[in-house]
Short mmCIF file of C-alpha atoms and ligand atoms in Angstrom, two decimals:
data_model
loop_
_atom_site.label_atom_id
_atom_site.label_comp_id
_atom_site.label_asym_id
_atom_site.label_seq_id
_atom_site.Cartn_x
_atom_site.Cartn_y
_atom_site.Cartn_z
CA UNK A 1 0.26 -0.17 0.05
CA UNK A 2 1.14 3.62 -0.84
CA UNK A 3 0.94 5.91 2.18
CA UNK A 4 0.57 9.56 1.63
CA UNK A 5 4.15 11.43 1.99
CA UNK A 6 4.02 13.10 5.31
CA UNK A 7 6.82 14.69 7.53
CA UNK A 8 7.07 14.60 11.08
CA UNK A 9 10.00 15.60 13.53
CA UNK A 10 10.43 17.08 16.76
CA UNK A 11 12.65 18.89 19.03
CA UNK A 12 13.11 18.69 22.84
CA UNK A 13 12.16 21.77 25.12
CA UNK A 14 15.40 20.85 27.47
CA UNK A 15 16.84 24.57 26.76
CA UNK A 16 20.12 25.82 25.03
CA UNK A 17 19.19 25.17 21.73
CA UNK A 18 22.33 24.65 19.66
CA UNK A 19 23.90 24.70 16.06
CA UNK A 20 23.60 21.01 16.15
CA UNK A 21 19.93 21.07 16.36
CA UNK A 22 19.97 23.84 14.05
CA UNK A 23 22.07 21.98 11.09
CA UNK A 24 21.18 18.62 12.15
CA UNK A 25 17.34 18.85 12.40
CA UNK A 26 15.87 22.52 11.98
CA UNK A 27 17.20 23.45 8.69
CA UNK A 28 16.11 20.33 6.95
CA UNK A 29 12.64 21.18 8.68
CA UNK A 30 12.52 24.60 6.84
CA UNK A 31 13.58 23.00 3.28
CA UNK A 32 11.17 20.22 3.50
CA UNK A 33 8.33 22.54 3.77
CA UNK A 34 8.62 23.30 0.08
CA UNK A 35 8.07 19.82 -1.05
CA UNK A 36 6.28 18.15 1.85
CA UNK A 37 3.06 18.58 4.18
CA UNK A 38 5.21 18.83 7.53
CA UNK A 39 4.31 18.30 11.29
CA UNK A 40 6.83 20.05 13.79
CA UNK A 41 6.46 19.21 17.29
CA UNK A 42 7.88 20.34 20.60
CA UNK A 43 8.03 17.41 22.31
CA UNK A 44 7.29 18.05 25.99
CA UNK A 45 6.42 14.78 27.03
CA UNK A 46 9.78 13.59 25.82
CA UNK A 47 11.58 16.17 27.96
CA UNK A 48 10.11 15.17 31.46
CA UNK A 49 11.79 11.55 31.06
CA UNK A 50 14.90 13.69 32.97
CA UNK A 51 14.01 16.21 35.50
CA UNK A 52 12.69 19.96 34.22
CA UNK A 53 11.66 22.59 36.57
CA UNK A 54 8.28 23.56 35.59
CA UNK A 55 8.83 27.24 35.15
CA UNK A 56 11.91 26.69 32.72
CA UNK A 57 9.85 23.93 30.96
CA UNK A 58 7.37 26.23 30.09
CA UNK A 59 9.62 29.12 28.77
CA UNK A 60 11.29 26.34 26.74
CA UNK A 61 8.41 24.99 25.28
CA UNK A 62 7.76 28.84 24.24
CA UNK A 63 11.43 29.40 23.09
CA UNK A 64 11.47 26.20 20.82
CA UNK A 65 8.39 27.43 19.23
CA UNK A 66 10.19 30.80 18.66
CA UNK A 67 13.08 28.99 17.02
CA UNK A 68 10.82 26.98 14.62
CA UNK A 69 9.38 30.12 13.56
CA UNK A 70 12.53 32.53 13.42
CA UNK A 71 14.40 29.63 11.30
CA UNK A 72 11.58 30.09 8.93
CA UNK A 73 8.82 27.32 9.29
CA UNK A 74 5.62 28.76 8.63
CA UNK A 75 2.81 27.35 11.18
CA UNK A 76 -0.09 28.16 8.96
CA UNK A 77 0.84 26.42 5.82
CA UNK A 78 2.31 23.30 8.00
CA UNK A 79 1.43 22.26 11.55
CA UNK A 80 3.53 23.25 14.78
CA UNK A 81 2.25 22.06 18.23
CA UNK A 82 3.44 20.91 21.50
CA UNK A 83 3.16 17.03 22.14
CA UNK A 84 1.60 17.16 25.66
CA UNK A 85 -1.72 19.01 23.87
CA UNK A 86 -2.25 15.75 21.86
CA UNK A 87 -3.13 13.07 24.35
CA UNK A 88 -3.00 10.67 21.39
CA UNK A 89 0.64 10.48 21.37
CA UNK A 90 0.97 9.08 25.11
CA UNK A 91 -2.23 6.90 24.03
CA UNK A 92 -0.55 5.08 20.75
CA UNK A 93 2.75 4.84 23.15
CA UNK A 94 0.93 2.68 25.81
CA UNK A 95 0.04 0.25 22.81
CA UNK A 96 3.50 0.37 21.27
CA UNK A 97 4.88 -0.69 24.75
CA UNK A 98 2.92 -3.60 24.41
CA UNK A 99 4.36 -4.17 20.90
CA UNK A 100 7.76 -3.16 21.63
CA UNK A 101 10.25 -6.03 23.14
CA UNK A 102 12.64 -5.60 26.26
CA UNK A 103 15.23 -6.72 24.26
CA UNK A 104 14.86 -4.11 21.73
CA UNK A 105 14.87 -1.24 24.04
CA UNK A 106 17.55 -2.53 25.88
CA UNK A 107 19.90 -2.16 23.07
CA UNK A 108 19.32 1.89 22.76
CA UNK A 109 22.47 3.68 23.30
CA UNK A 110 20.80 7.31 24.09
CA UNK A 111 19.34 5.47 27.38
CA UNK A 112 22.70 4.10 28.07
CA UNK A 113 24.28 7.07 27.82
CA UNK A 114 21.50 9.73 29.72
CA UNK A 115 20.86 7.00 32.36
CA UNK A 116 24.99 6.73 32.80
CA UNK A 117 26.09 4.56 35.77
CA UNK A 118 23.34 5.19 38.06
CA UNK A 119 20.79 3.42 35.58
CA UNK A 120 18.62 1.85 38.64
CA UNK A 121 17.40 5.52 39.37
CA UNK A 122 17.05 6.33 35.55
CA UNK A 123 12.76 7.16 35.07
CA UNK A 124 10.89 4.79 33.39
CA UNK A 125 10.05 6.83 30.79
CA UNK A 126 13.78 7.63 29.82
CA UNK A 127 13.76 3.82 29.12
CA UNK A 128 10.43 3.82 26.98
CA UNK A 129 11.43 7.12 25.08
CA UNK A 130 11.62 5.34 22.03
CA UNK A 131 8.02 3.71 22.32
CA UNK A 132 6.62 7.19 22.52
CA UNK A 133 8.88 8.31 19.23
CA UNK A 134 7.73 5.98 17.28
CA UNK A 135 4.01 6.64 18.50
CA UNK A 136 4.85 10.81 17.59
CA UNK A 137 5.75 9.52 14.09
CA UNK A 138 3.01 7.10 13.13
CA UNK A 139 0.18 8.63 15.30
CA UNK A 140 0.24 10.41 11.87
CA UNK A 141 1.43 7.63 9.73
CA UNK A 142 4.21 10.00 8.54
CA UNK A 143 6.72 8.45 5.93
CA UNK A 144 9.74 10.97 6.47
CA UNK A 145 11.43 11.91 9.65
CA UNK A 146 14.58 14.40 9.26
CA UNK A 147 16.66 14.09 12.23
CA UNK A 148 20.04 14.16 13.23
CA UNK A 149 22.67 11.07 12.94
CA UNK A 150 22.20 10.40 16.93
CA UNK A 151 18.51 9.53 16.14
CA UNK A 152 19.18 6.90 13.57
CA UNK A 153 18.85 4.06 16.53
CA UNK A 154 15.49 5.45 17.25
CA UNK A 155 14.03 5.74 13.97
CA UNK A 156 15.08 1.80 13.38
CA UNK A 157 13.36 1.03 16.18
CA UNK A 158 10.24 3.00 14.99
CA UNK A 159 10.21 0.78 12.17
CA UNK A 160 10.67 -2.38 13.86
CA UNK A 161 7.40 -1.43 15.90
CA UNK A 162 5.56 -0.56 12.53
CA UNK A 163 6.40 -3.71 11.06
CA UNK A 164 5.58 -5.54 14.05
CA UNK A 165 2.14 -4.20 14.60
CA UNK A 166 1.47 -4.47 11.01
CA UNK A 167 2.37 -8.41 11.21
CA UNK A 168 0.97 -9.02 14.81
CA UNK A 169 -2.22 -7.69 13.84
CA UNK A 170 -2.16 -8.54 10.03
CA UNK A 171 -5.81 -10.14 10.05
CA UNK A 172 -7.54 -7.37 12.07
CA UNK A 173 -5.67 -4.94 9.66
CA UNK A 174 -6.90 -6.60 6.50
CA UNK A 175 -10.47 -7.36 7.78
CA UNK A 176 -11.04 -3.79 8.84
CA UNK A 177 -10.10 -2.65 5.29
CA UNK A 178 -6.52 -1.07 5.58
CA UNK A 179 -5.05 -3.58 3.32
CA UNK A 180 -1.52 -5.23 4.20
CA UNK A 181 -0.17 -2.44 6.64
CA UNK A 182 -1.38 0.09 8.55
CA UNK A 183 1.59 1.83 9.63
CA UNK A 184 4.19 3.08 6.88
CA UNK A 185 7.99 2.36 7.55
CA UNK A 186 9.00 5.78 8.45
CA UNK A 187 12.49 6.82 6.65
CA UNK A 188 14.93 8.64 8.18
CA UNK A 189 16.32 11.81 6.40
CA UNK A 190 19.86 12.00 7.81
CA UNK A 191 21.98 13.81 5.14
CA UNK A 192 24.55 16.50 4.31
CA UNK A 193 27.82 17.68 6.00
CA UNK A 194 26.59 18.41 9.65
CA UNK A 195 24.41 15.30 10.90
CA UNK A 196 26.27 15.12 13.84
CA UNK A 197 27.92 18.59 14.95
CA UNK A 198 30.51 17.76 17.47
CA UNK A 199 30.98 19.70 20.54
CA UNK A 200 33.57 22.84 20.00
CA UNK A 201 36.08 21.49 22.82
CA UNK A 202 35.98 17.89 22.23
CA UNK A 203 35.65 16.73 18.79
CA UNK A 204 34.65 13.08 19.84
CA UNK A 205 31.61 14.24 21.86
CA UNK A 206 28.35 15.42 20.17
CA UNK A 207 27.06 19.34 20.61
CA UNK A 208 24.77 18.79 23.37
CA UNK A 209 22.08 20.90 25.49
CA UNK A 210 23.55 19.45 28.44
CA UNK A 211 27.15 19.98 28.16
CA UNK A 212 28.58 21.87 31.48
CA UNK A 213 30.68 24.06 29.28
CA UNK A 214 28.81 26.88 27.11
CA UNK A 215 32.15 26.92 25.25
CA UNK A 216 31.13 23.49 24.04
CA UNK A 217 28.32 24.48 21.97
CA UNK A 218 26.84 27.82 19.99
CA UNK A 219 23.62 28.63 21.23
CA UNK A 220 21.04 30.14 18.86
CA UNK A 221 20.64 32.71 21.23
CA UNK A 222 24.15 34.06 21.44
CA UNK A 223 25.42 37.40 20.47
CA UNK A 224 27.63 38.16 17.80
CA UNK A 225 30.45 38.49 20.37
CA UNK A 226 29.77 35.16 21.79
CA UNK A 227 29.88 33.38 18.70
CA UNK A 228 33.07 34.93 17.78
CA UNK A 229 34.62 34.04 21.02
CA UNK A 230 33.18 30.13 20.87
CA UNK A 231 34.76 29.69 17.14
CA UNK A 232 38.18 31.40 18.02
CA UNK A 233 38.56 29.16 20.98
CA UNK A 234 37.33 26.11 19.38
CA UNK A 235 39.86 23.28 19.78
CA UNK A 236 41.81 22.56 16.82
CA UNK A 237 45.12 20.92 15.87
CA UNK A 238 48.28 22.44 14.71
CA UNK A 239 48.23 21.59 10.94
CA UNK A 240 47.10 23.31 8.45
CA UNK A 241 43.55 22.59 6.98
CA UNK A 242 43.99 19.59 4.16
CA UNK A 243 42.88 20.28 0.75
CA UNK A 244 40.96 17.08 0.37
CA UNK A 245 38.20 15.35 2.61
CA UNK A 246 40.24 12.12 3.52
CA UNK A 247 42.72 14.56 5.36
CA UNK A 248 40.16 15.37 7.55
CA UNK A 249 39.63 11.43 8.69
CA UNK A 250 41.58 11.43 12.05
CA UNK A 251 40.84 14.90 12.92
CA UNK A 252 37.61 15.22 14.13
CA UNK A 253 37.97 19.08 15.25
CA UNK A 254 39.15 20.06 12.02
CA UNK A 255 36.12 18.30 10.40
CA UNK A 256 33.63 19.52 12.39
CA UNK A 257 34.32 23.11 12.13
CA UNK A 258 34.44 22.39 7.92
CA UNK A 259 31.43 20.62 8.33
CA UNK A 260 29.79 23.40 9.95
CA UNK A 261 31.10 25.81 7.63
CA UNK A 262 29.81 23.44 4.60
CA UNK A 263 26.50 23.38 6.36
CA UNK A 264 26.05 26.82 6.95
CA UNK A 265 26.75 27.58 3.18
CA UNK A 266 24.60 24.59 2.14
CA UNK A 267 27.85 23.39 -0.11
CA UNK A 268 29.89 20.08 0.59
CA UNK A 269 32.74 19.92 2.47
CA UNK A 270 35.30 19.51 -0.75
CA UNK A 271 34.09 22.61 -1.62
CA UNK A 272 35.10 24.27 1.78
CA UNK A 273 38.38 22.81 1.37
CA UNK A 274 38.86 24.03 -1.88
CA UNK A 275 38.80 27.65 -0.52
CA UNK A 276 40.63 26.97 2.56
CA UNK A 277 42.85 23.92 2.08
CA UNK A 278 46.35 24.79 2.86
CA UNK A 279 45.66 27.81 4.94
CA UNK A 280 46.00 28.45 8.61
CA UNK A 281 43.14 27.59 10.84
CA UNK A 282 43.24 31.56 11.77
CA UNK A 283 42.32 32.43 8.48
CA UNK A 284 39.34 29.84 8.06
CA UNK A 285 37.96 30.76 11.70
CA UNK A 286 37.67 34.29 10.95
CA UNK A 287 35.77 33.47 7.71
CA UNK A 288 33.72 31.03 9.59
CA UNK A 289 32.95 33.62 12.67
CA UNK A 290 31.64 36.19 10.15
CA UNK A 291 29.32 33.38 8.20
CA UNK A 292 27.91 31.99 11.32
CA UNK A 293 27.23 35.72 12.75
CA UNK A 294 25.38 36.27 9.38
CA UNK A 295 23.46 33.21 9.51
CA UNK A 296 22.53 33.15 13.29
CA UNK A 297 22.52 36.67 14.43
CA UNK A 298 18.76 37.60 12.86
CA UNK A 299 17.83 34.11 13.92
CA UNK A 300 18.66 34.68 17.54
CA UNK A 301 17.08 38.04 17.61
CA UNK A 302 13.94 37.43 15.76
CA UNK A 303 13.70 34.41 18.30
CA UNK A 304 14.20 36.78 21.53
CA UNK A 305 11.61 39.14 19.75
CA UNK A 306 9.13 36.19 19.33
CA UNK A 307 9.44 34.61 23.07
CA UNK A 308 8.31 38.30 24.29
CA UNK A 309 5.11 37.54 22.67
CA UNK A 310 3.85 34.78 24.58
CA UNK A 311 0.11 35.18 23.60
CA UNK A 312 1.21 34.66 20.07
CA UNK A 313 3.30 31.77 20.75
CA UNK A 314 0.70 29.98 22.81
CA UNK A 315 -1.80 30.74 19.93
CA UNK A 316 0.26 29.08 17.50
CA UNK A 317 0.74 26.09 19.95
CA UNK A 318 -3.08 26.03 20.09
CA UNK A 319 -3.95 26.25 16.69
CA UNK A 320 -1.18 23.39 15.62
CA UNK A 321 -2.78 21.19 18.31
CA UNK A 322 -5.94 21.14 17.25
CA UNK A 323 -5.15 20.50 13.58
CA UNK A 324 -2.68 17.79 14.74
CA UNK A 325 -5.35 16.32 16.85
CA UNK A 326 -7.78 15.90 14.50
CA UNK A 327 -5.23 13.97 12.57
CA UNK A 328 -4.05 12.17 15.29
CA UNK A 329 -7.55 11.07 16.64
CA UNK A 330 -8.70 9.35 13.35
CA UNK A 331 -5.66 7.14 13.69
CA UNK A 332 -6.37 6.01 17.17
CA UNK A 333 -9.79 5.25 16.15
CA UNK A 334 -8.65 2.80 13.82
CA UNK A 335 -5.83 1.54 15.72
CA UNK A 336 -8.79 0.68 18.59
CA UNK A 337 -10.54 -1.36 15.99
CA UNK A 338 -7.70 -3.14 15.01
CA UNK A 339 -6.37 -3.99 18.51
CA UNK A 340 -9.87 -4.66 19.25
CA UNK A 341 -11.09 -2.18 21.88
CA UNK A 342 -14.78 -1.33 22.50
CA UNK A 343 -15.06 2.33 21.31
CA UNK A 344 -17.53 5.19 21.40
P1 LIG B 1 19.05 16.64 24.71
O1 LIG B 1 20.72 16.63 25.21
O2 LIG B 1 18.03 17.03 25.67
O3 LIG B 1 18.27 15.13 24.01
P2 LIG B 1 19.89 17.33 21.78
O4 LIG B 1 20.54 18.54 21.53
O5 LIG B 1 19.96 15.54 21.88
O6 LIG B 1 19.14 17.42 23.70
P3 LIG B 1 17.14 16.84 20.96
O7 LIG B 1 15.91 17.79 21.34
O8 LIG B 1 17.04 15.40 21.37
O9 LIG B 1 18.12 17.75 20.89
O10 LIG B 1 17.44 16.98 19.20
C1 LIG B 1 16.35 17.69 18.20
C2 LIG B 1 17.20 17.22 17.17
O11 LIG B 1 18.37 17.50 16.82
C3 LIG B 1 17.02 15.40 16.80
O12 LIG B 1 16.95 15.80 15.32
C4 LIG B 1 18.49 15.55 16.93
O13 LIG B 1 19.19 14.50 16.31
C5 LIG B 1 19.46 16.73 16.51
N1 LIG B 1 20.74 17.12 17.14
C6 LIG B 1 20.70 16.98 18.42
N2 LIG B 1 22.07 17.02 18.59
C7 LIG B 1 22.84 17.42 17.50
C8 LIG B 1 23.82 17.36 16.97
N3 LIG B 1 25.06 17.22 17.70
N4 LIG B 1 24.07 17.08 15.59
C9 LIG B 1 23.62 17.30 14.64
N5 LIG B 1 22.14 17.00 14.96
C10 LIG B 1 21.57 16.85 16.16
MG1 LIG B 2 18.96 14.38 21.70
#
């Protein structure tokens, strides 16, 4: 069966939105609007899998919404909303908790990283995170999911859940007139030179919201001065930049900065090396500062303006939630019929 093409993705309101979120995810969200119907979600139910201060959570939900709009997402032409306003996400996640296997979740590296050494003390929600993520996507029967490289494993799990649901309930799916498959196999869209932006302090660690050092990341709300300082202080090695991509192989920090430059310009890394190969890092860094400030400066300023207008942001989320819920409720009706629940 052919499924209607639909894009879904989400960002957690966990503070410190950074260049990795922008290049790995949000830039793709913006591009896909031209070719697809898109649903972009502020995934607040995911955020509370680790402790969130209630006052900050609210502020962060509005800030991610402001970032979506400031980066160029059109909440009228597409759908922008926060997850907790559409209860069907949690409802389908429960069904998926009963489809997914413990063995599958035990392999998830994000849980291992985030739970750390004190695994006994991690929330049950953090463990079950991937089945909620599968529900986020599949409650819309979405077919395409733009994400950073770190989410690849969770996307594979979403596909496994969709497939097991389709198999386990195969007879019921057919008898209810849905053909051979009720859920599509959602496809990850992980492309380009910045699918995994690394920390500016350590080229082997992902740039992350939770890194203790603010110098490890460029925040979307950083001003020109902060962006310049962070890039100038970014870790590098003493060699000049190579002219060919293979020369970046064992140089994670150089590779990362070249990848960032390429992604900001929307060109391949090879093109950046053609321009800067053989030259000193300082020359390259100065050019990168100028580029980053020109791209991110206006976004940060617009975000700061938009978050002030709480009424506007909340109305965007209310409107998006209503439209998302209309779609999700249809899917849940069918899921209930397929599973064998009695419903009104
Ligand atoms: P957290 O530490 O709270 O998980 P996060 O920075 O990983 O925060 P998420 O909200 O989990 O942010 O992810 C939002 C999107 O940004 C996802 O598609 C994710 O793959 C992408 N992303 C996150 N970090 C990076 C990165 N360093 N490089 C590229 N993409 C990233
Ligand atoms: Mg994450």
